[in-house]
Amino acid sequence: MGRGARGRRAATTATLLAVTLTAALAAGCTGGSGAPDDGRGSASASERSPSAAGPSALAVKLDNASAARPHTGVDAADVVYVEQVEGGLSRLMAVYATRVPEAVGPVRSARESDLELLRQFRRPTLVFSGAQKKLLPLIDEAPLRAVTPSDAPDAFYRGGDRAAPHNLYLRPGRIVNEIPGRAALTTGFRYGSAPAGGTPTASRTVRYPAARFTFTWSGARDRWLVGMDGSPATSAGGERMTAATVVVQYVRIRESGFRDFLGNNSPYTETVGSGKATVLRDGRAWEVDWKRAKATDGTAFTTGDGSPVSFARGQVWVVYAQAS
C-alpha cells in the first residue's frame, strides 16, 4: 500500500490525528529527536496484524559499523544474513522465527536487495530505520509488512550508551503478537546429519573491501566463534557470538540504481540464481552448489552429485561474498 493512501487514511478523523500526535510525542520520550526516519507514515491496525496465512518471520536490519557493536538480540536469531553495503562495509539482517528476544539492535536502514532476499518468506515483517526516498515506493509495493519508527514509535527506543545513529533499538514484543514458529522459516535449509567427507577446517575468513568476518571452530562449544574486523564478536551481555553452521555463498554483487548521500553506489546482492558456496559445520568445510530458481523459493544446497546438504541445528550465518 502506498504512502499516500496511508496518509489519507490517517487524516480521516480529528481523533486519529490526535492519536498520531500523541504517538509522535511518545517517540520523543524514548530518545528519538528530529524528523521521522522516513516519510512512509504510520501503518494501520490491520497492517500490523499477523498474516491470515499464519505468523510470519521477523527480519530486522542491523547496523554493523564498529560504533554499533556489541549487538543486542542477534544471538536469538535463527538466521543471520551478512551483506555488503556502501564503502565496502557490511550490514546484518537477523531473521527470527523460533525465538523473539526482548530487544534487538541497533536498527538501521533497508537496501534494495533486501526485498529480493525476503521474498522467500510468507509476508515477513521487515523492521528498518529509514531508506532512500526512491526505494520507499518499492518497499511499499513489496509483499511484506514494513515497520519503522514512524509506523510504531512505541516499539523503538534510543540507547544511552552510544551516539546516534548507532543507538536505535526495537522491542519486538510490541509489533509481534506471538512467536512465528519454525514453519515461518521458509529458507529452504535442511537440518540433520552432516554429509560425508568435508575438509577439517580451523577457521575461515571472508573479506569485504572495508570489513571482514572470521569464523573459528570451537570443539569445546561445538560452534563457530564469530569474529568481526579482527576482534571477537560479542553480545551486549558480553557473551561470544557463535554459529552452528556458516554458509559462505558466492553471488553476484553489482551496482544498483541507488546511491547514499555521499554519492557512493549501494551494492545489490543477487540472491536468486545459482553458484558455489562453502558450508562450515562440525569443524569441517564442504564445497557445494547453491540454487534459488525464483525469489519466492528458498535456497537449496547440494553436493557435487546432487545430494542435499544438511545444516547443524542452531543458528545459521549466511555471508554473501563476491563470486569470482
CSV table of C-alpha atoms in Angstrom, one decimal:
chain,number,residue,atom,x,y,z
A,1,MET,CA,0.0,0.0,0.0
A,2,GLY,CA,1.4,3.4,-0.9
A,3,ARG,CA,2.4,6.2,1.4
A,4,GLY,CA,-0.3,8.5,0.0
A,5,ALA,CA,-3.1,6.0,0.9
A,6,ARG,CA,-1.7,5.7,4.5
A,7,GLY,CA,-1.6,9.5,4.8
A,8,ARG,CA,-5.2,9.9,3.6
A,9,ARG,CA,-6.4,7.3,6.0
A,10,ALA,CA,-4.5,8.9,8.9
A,11,ALA,CA,-6.2,12.2,8.2
A,12,THR,CA,-9.8,10.9,8.1
A,13,THR,CA,-10.7,12.0,11.6
A,14,ALA,CA,-9.5,14.5,14.1
A,15,THR,CA,-9.4,11.8,16.7
A,16,LEU,CA,-7.0,9.7,14.7
A,17,LEU,CA,-4.8,12.8,14.2
A,18,ALA,CA,-4.7,13.4,17.9
A,19,VAL,CA,-3.6,9.8,18.4
A,20,THR,CA,-0.9,10.2,15.8
A,21,LEU,CA,0.4,13.3,17.5
A,22,THR,CA,0.4,11.6,20.9
A,23,ALA,CA,2.5,8.7,19.4
A,24,ALA,CA,4.9,11.2,18.0
A,25,LEU,CA,5.4,12.8,21.4
A,26,ALA,CA,5.9,9.4,22.9
A,27,ALA,CA,8.6,8.7,20.4
A,28,GLY,CA,10.4,11.8,21.5
A,29,CYS,CA,10.4,10.5,25.1
A,30,THR,CA,12.2,7.3,24.1
A,31,GLY,CA,15.2,9.3,23.0
A,32,GLY,CA,14.4,10.0,19.3
A,33,SER,CA,14.6,13.5,18.0
A,34,GLY,CA,14.1,15.5,14.8
A,35,ALA,CA,12.2,14.3,11.8
A,36,PRO,CA,10.9,10.8,11.4
A,37,ASP,CA,13.2,8.2,9.8
A,38,ASP,CA,11.2,8.2,6.6
A,39,GLY,CA,8.0,9.6,5.0
A,40,ARG,CA,6.0,6.4,4.9
A,41,GLY,CA,3.5,7.3,7.6
A,42,SER,CA,2.0,5.0,10.2
A,43,ALA,CA,0.7,1.6,9.5
A,44,SER,CA,-3.0,0.9,10.2
A,45,ALA,CA,-4.1,-1.6,12.8
A,46,SER,CA,-5.0,-4.1,10.1
A,47,GLU,CA,-1.5,-3.9,8.6
A,48,ARG,CA,0.1,-4.6,12.0
A,49,SER,CA,-1.9,-7.8,12.4
A,50,PRO,CA,-0.3,-11.2,11.5
A,51,SER,CA,-0.8,-12.6,8.1
A,52,ALA,CA,-4.0,-14.5,7.5
A,53,ALA,CA,-1.8,-17.5,6.5
A,54,GLY,CA,-0.2,-17.6,9.9
A,55,PRO,CA,2.5,-15.8,11.8
A,56,SER,CA,5.4,-14.7,9.5
A,57,ALA,CA,9.1,-14.3,10.1
A,58,LEU,CA,10.5,-11.2,11.6
A,59,ALA,CA,13.5,-9.7,9.9
A,60,VAL,CA,15.5,-6.8,11.4
A,61,LYS,CA,18.1,-4.7,9.5
A,62,LEU,CA,21.1,-4.1,11.8
A,63,ASP,CA,23.9,-1.7,11.8
A,64,ASN,CA,27.4,-3.3,11.8
A,65,ALA,CA,29.7,-0.4,12.0
A,66,SER,CA,32.3,-0.7,14.8
A,67,ALA,CA,30.4,2.0,16.7
A,68,ALA,CA,27.2,-0.2,16.6
A,69,ARG,CA,28.8,-3.1,18.4
A,70,PRO,CA,28.2,-5.1,20.5
A,71,HIS,CA,24.8,-6.0,19.1
A,72,THR,CA,21.6,-6.8,21.1
A,73,GLY,CA,19.4,-9.8,20.4
A,74,VAL,CA,21.4,-11.3,17.5
A,75,ASP,CA,22.1,-14.4,19.4
A,76,ALA,CA,18.3,-15.3,19.4
A,77,ALA,CA,18.0,-15.1,15.6
A,78,ASP,CA,17.5,-18.3,13.5
A,79,VAL,CA,19.4,-16.9,10.6
A,80,VAL,CA,21.8,-14.0,10.3
A,81,TYR,CA,22.5,-12.7,6.7
A,82,VAL,CA,25.6,-10.6,6.0
A,83,GLU,CA,25.6,-8.3,3.0
A,84,GLN,CA,28.0,-5.7,1.6
A,85,VAL,CA,26.9,-2.1,1.6
A,86,GLU,CA,28.3,1.3,0.6
A,87,GLY,CA,32.0,1.9,1.1
A,88,GLY,CA,32.7,-1.9,1.3
A,89,LEU,CA,31.2,-2.1,4.8
A,90,SER,CA,28.6,-4.6,6.0
A,91,ARG,CA,25.1,-4.8,7.4
A,92,LEU,CA,23.3,-7.7,9.0
A,93,MET,CA,19.8,-8.9,8.7
A,94,ALA,CA,18.6,-11.0,11.6
A,95,VAL,CA,15.6,-13.3,11.0
A,96,TYR,CA,13.5,-14.5,13.9
A,97,ALA,CA,11.0,-17.4,13.9
A,98,THR,CA,11.5,-19.8,16.8
A,99,ARG,CA,12.6,-17.1,19.4
A,100,VAL,CA,11.9,-13.4,19.8
A,101,PRO,CA,14.2,-11.5,22.1
A,102,GLU,CA,13.2,-8.6,24.3
A,103,ALA,CA,15.3,-6.1,22.3
A,104,VAL,CA,17.2,-6.1,19.0
A,105,GLY,CA,19.6,-3.5,17.6
A,106,PRO,CA,21.0,-1.2,16.6
A,107,VAL,CA,18.4,-0.9,13.8
A,108,ARG,CA,19.5,0.7,10.5
A,109,SER,CA,18.2,1.4,7.0
A,110,ALA,CA,17.0,-1.0,4.3
A,111,ARG,CA,18.5,-1.8,0.9
A,112,GLU,CA,17.0,-2.8,-2.4
A,113,SER,CA,18.4,-6.3,-2.3
A,114,ASP,CA,16.6,-6.9,1.0
A,115,LEU,CA,13.3,-7.1,-0.9
A,116,GLU,CA,14.5,-10.0,-3.2
A,117,LEU,CA,16.0,-11.8,-0.2
A,118,LEU,CA,12.8,-11.6,1.8
A,119,ARG,CA,10.5,-12.9,-1.0
A,120,GLN,CA,11.3,-16.4,0.2
A,121,PHE,CA,9.2,-15.8,3.4
A,122,ARG,CA,5.4,-15.5,3.5
A,123,ARG,CA,4.7,-11.8,4.0
A,124,PRO,CA,7.5,-11.2,6.5
A,125,THR,CA,7.8,-8.3,8.8
A,126,LEU,CA,10.8,-6.1,7.9
A,127,VAL,CA,12.0,-3.7,10.6
A,128,PHE,CA,14.3,-0.9,9.5
A,129,SER,CA,15.1,2.7,10.2
A,130,GLY,CA,14.7,4.7,7.0
A,131,ALA,CA,15.6,4.1,3.4
A,132,GLN,CA,16.4,6.2,0.3
A,133,LYS,CA,13.3,8.1,-0.9
A,134,LYS,CA,13.4,6.4,-4.3
A,135,LEU,CA,13.4,3.0,-2.6
A,136,LEU,CA,10.4,3.6,-0.4
A,137,PRO,CA,7.8,3.0,-3.2
A,138,LEU,CA,9.4,-0.4,-3.9
A,139,ILE,CA,9.2,-1.3,-0.2
A,140,ASP,CA,5.5,-0.2,-0.2
A,141,GLU,CA,4.8,-2.5,-3.1
A,142,ALA,CA,6.7,-5.5,-1.8
A,143,PRO,CA,4.8,-8.4,-0.2
A,144,LEU,CA,5.9,-7.7,3.3
A,145,ARG,CA,4.9,-5.7,6.4
A,146,ALA,CA,7.3,-2.8,6.8
A,147,VAL,CA,7.8,-1.3,10.3
A,148,THR,CA,9.8,1.8,11.0
A,149,PRO,CA,9.9,4.2,14.0
A,150,SER,CA,7.2,6.2,12.1
A,151,ASP,CA,4.9,3.2,12.0
A,152,ALA,CA,5.3,2.1,15.6
A,153,PRO,CA,7.1,4.7,17.7
A,154,ASP,CA,6.4,2.9,21.0
A,155,ALA,CA,8.3,-0.2,19.7
A,156,PHE,CA,11.6,1.7,19.4
A,157,TYR,CA,13.9,3.4,21.9
A,158,ARG,CA,17.3,5.1,21.9
A,159,GLY,CA,20.0,3.6,24.0
A,160,GLY,CA,22.1,5.9,26.1
A,161,ASP,CA,25.4,4.2,25.8
A,162,ARG,CA,26.3,5.3,22.3
A,163,ALA,CA,25.7,8.2,19.8
A,164,ALA,CA,23.0,8.3,17.1
A,165,PRO,CA,22.6,6.8,14.6
A,166,HIS,CA,24.1,3.7,16.3
A,167,ASN,CA,21.7,3.6,19.2
A,168,LEU,CA,18.2,2.8,17.9
A,169,TYR,CA,16.7,-0.4,19.3
A,170,LEU,CA,13.5,-2.4,18.7
A,171,ARG,CA,11.2,-4.0,21.3
A,172,PRO,CA,9.9,-6.9,19.1
A,173,GLY,CA,7.1,-7.8,21.5
A,174,ARG,CA,5.4,-4.6,20.7
A,175,ILE,CA,5.0,-5.5,17.0
A,176,VAL,CA,4.9,-9.3,17.1
A,177,ASN,CA,1.9,-10.8,18.8
A,178,GLU,CA,3.3,-14.3,19.0
A,179,ILE,CA,6.4,-16.3,18.2
A,180,PRO,CA,6.2,-17.1,14.5
A,181,GLY,CA,7.4,-20.7,14.8
A,182,ARG,CA,9.6,-22.9,12.7
A,183,ALA,CA,7.0,-23.1,9.9
A,184,ALA,CA,7.7,-19.4,9.1
A,185,LEU,CA,11.3,-20.2,8.4
A,186,THR,CA,10.9,-20.9,4.7
A,187,THR,CA,14.6,-20.6,3.8
A,188,GLY,CA,14.9,-24.0,2.0
A,189,PHE,CA,17.6,-25.0,4.5
A,190,ARG,CA,17.7,-28.7,5.6
A,191,TYR,CA,18.9,-29.7,9.1
A,192,GLY,CA,20.3,-33.1,10.1
A,193,SER,CA,23.4,-35.2,9.9
A,194,ALA,CA,26.5,-33.9,8.2
A,195,PRO,CA,27.2,-35.1,4.6
A,196,ALA,CA,30.1,-37.5,4.0
A,197,GLY,CA,33.5,-36.0,3.5
A,198,GLY,CA,34.4,-32.5,4.2
A,199,THR,CA,37.8,-30.9,5.0
A,200,PRO,CA,38.9,-30.3,8.6
A,201,THR,CA,38.9,-26.5,9.0
A,202,ALA,CA,40.0,-24.5,12.0
A,203,SER,CA,38.9,-21.1,10.7
A,204,ARG,CA,37.5,-19.3,7.7
A,205,THR,CA,37.8,-15.5,6.9
A,206,VAL,CA,35.5,-13.6,4.4
A,207,ARG,CA,36.7,-10.2,3.3
A,208,TYR,CA,34.8,-7.2,2.0
A,209,PRO,CA,36.6,-4.1,0.8
A,210,ALA,CA,36.3,-2.5,4.3
A,211,ALA,CA,35.1,-5.3,6.6
A,212,ARG,CA,35.9,-8.9,7.4
A,213,PHE,CA,34.4,-11.9,9.2
A,214,THR,CA,36.3,-14.8,10.7
A,215,PHE,CA,34.7,-18.0,11.9
A,216,THR,CA,36.8,-20.1,14.2
A,217,TRP,CA,35.8,-23.6,15.2
A,218,SER,CA,35.5,-24.4,18.9
A,219,GLY,CA,35.3,-28.1,19.7
A,220,ALA,CA,34.5,-27.3,23.3
A,221,ARG,CA,31.4,-25.3,22.3
A,222,ASP,CA,30.6,-27.3,19.2
A,223,ARG,CA,30.2,-23.9,17.4
A,224,TRP,CA,31.9,-21.5,15.2
A,225,LEU,CA,33.1,-18.4,17.1
A,226,VAL,CA,32.3,-15.2,15.2
A,227,GLY,CA,34.9,-12.5,14.7
A,228,MET,CA,34.4,-9.1,13.1
A,229,ASP,CA,37.2,-6.9,11.7
A,230,GLY,CA,39.8,-8.8,13.7
A,231,SER,CA,38.0,-8.8,17.1
A,232,PRO,CA,35.8,-11.3,18.8
A,233,ALA,CA,32.1,-10.5,18.2
A,234,THR,CA,30.1,-10.5,21.5
A,235,SER,CA,26.6,-9.7,22.5
A,236,ALA,CA,25.6,-6.7,24.6
A,237,GLY,CA,25.8,-9.1,27.6
A,238,GLY,CA,29.4,-10.0,26.9
A,239,GLU,CA,28.8,-13.5,25.5
A,240,ARG,CA,30.7,-14.6,22.4
A,241,MET,CA,28.6,-14.8,19.3
A,242,THR,CA,28.5,-18.2,17.7
A,243,ALA,CA,27.0,-20.1,14.8
A,244,ALA,CA,26.2,-23.8,14.4
A,245,THR,CA,26.5,-23.5,10.6
A,246,VAL,CA,28.2,-20.9,8.4
A,247,VAL,CA,27.5,-20.6,4.7
A,248,VAL,CA,29.8,-18.5,2.6
A,249,GLN,CA,27.6,-18.0,-0.5
A,250,TYR,CA,29.3,-16.7,-3.6
A,251,VAL,CA,26.9,-14.4,-5.5
A,252,ARG,CA,27.0,-11.5,-7.9
A,253,ILE,CA,27.3,-8.2,-6.1
A,254,ARG,CA,26.7,-5.4,-8.6
A,255,GLU,CA,25.8,-1.7,-8.7
A,256,SER,CA,22.2,-0.8,-8.0
A,257,GLY,CA,20.3,2.3,-9.1
A,258,PHE,CA,20.7,3.9,-5.7
A,259,ARG,CA,23.4,6.0,-4.0
A,260,ASP,CA,24.0,7.2,-0.5
A,261,PHE,CA,24.2,10.8,0.5
A,262,LEU,CA,27.9,10.8,-0.2
A,263,GLY,CA,27.3,9.6,-3.8
A,264,ASN,CA,28.5,6.0,-3.1
A,265,ASN,CA,26.6,3.4,-5.0
A,266,SER,CA,24.6,0.9,-3.0
A,267,PRO,CA,25.7,-2.6,-3.9
A,268,TYR,CA,22.9,-5.0,-5.0
A,269,THR,CA,23.4,-8.6,-3.8
A,270,GLU,CA,21.8,-11.1,-6.1
A,271,THR,CA,20.4,-14.0,-4.1
A,272,VAL,CA,18.3,-15.6,-6.9
A,273,GLY,CA,20.3,-17.8,-9.3
A,274,SER,CA,22.9,-20.4,-8.7
A,275,GLY,CA,26.6,-20.8,-7.9
A,276,LYS,CA,29.1,-22.1,-5.4
A,277,ALA,CA,29.2,-22.0,-1.7
A,278,THR,CA,31.2,-23.3,1.3
A,279,VAL,CA,29.3,-24.8,4.2
A,280,LEU,CA,31.1,-24.9,7.6
A,281,ARG,CA,29.8,-27.2,10.3
A,282,ASP,CA,31.2,-29.6,12.9
A,283,GLY,CA,34.7,-28.2,12.3
A,284,ARG,CA,34.7,-29.2,8.6
A,285,ALA,CA,34.1,-27.5,5.3
A,286,TRP,CA,32.2,-28.7,2.2
A,287,GLU,CA,32.4,-27.1,-1.2
A,288,VAL,CA,28.8,-27.2,-2.5
A,289,ASP,CA,26.4,-25.8,-5.1
A,290,TRP,CA,23.5,-23.4,-4.4
A,291,LYS,CA,20.4,-22.7,-6.3
A,292,ARG,CA,17.4,-20.4,-5.9
A,293,ALA,CA,15.3,-20.6,-9.1
A,294,LYS,CA,13.0,-17.7,-8.2
A,295,ALA,CA,12.6,-15.1,-5.5
A,296,THR,CA,9.7,-17.0,-3.8
A,297,ASP,CA,11.9,-20.1,-3.4
A,298,GLY,CA,14.2,-20.9,-0.6
A,299,THR,CA,17.9,-21.7,-1.3
A,300,ALA,CA,18.9,-25.4,-1.9
A,301,PHE,CA,22.5,-26.5,-1.2
A,302,THR,CA,23.7,-29.7,-2.8
A,303,THR,CA,26.9,-31.7,-3.1
A,304,GLY,CA,28.5,-32.4,-6.5
A,305,ASP,CA,26.4,-35.5,-7.1
A,306,GLY,CA,23.2,-33.5,-6.3
A,307,SER,CA,22.6,-34.8,-2.8
A,308,PRO,CA,21.1,-32.2,-0.4
A,309,VAL,CA,23.4,-30.7,2.3
A,310,SER,CA,22.0,-30.6,5.8
A,311,PHE,CA,23.0,-28.0,8.3
A,312,ALA,CA,23.7,-28.4,12.0
A,313,ARG,CA,20.8,-27.5,14.2
A,314,GLY,CA,21.2,-24.0,15.7
A,315,GLN,CA,21.9,-20.5,14.3
A,316,VAL,CA,23.0,-20.2,10.7
A,317,TRP,CA,25.1,-17.4,9.3
A,318,VAL,CA,24.9,-16.7,5.6
A,319,VAL,CA,27.7,-14.5,4.4
A,320,TYR,CA,27.3,-13.2,0.8
A,321,ALA,CA,30.6,-12.9,-0.9
A,322,GLN,CA,31.5,-11.8,-4.4
A,323,ALA,CA,31.7,-14.6,-6.9
A,324,SER,CA,35.0,-14.7,-8.9
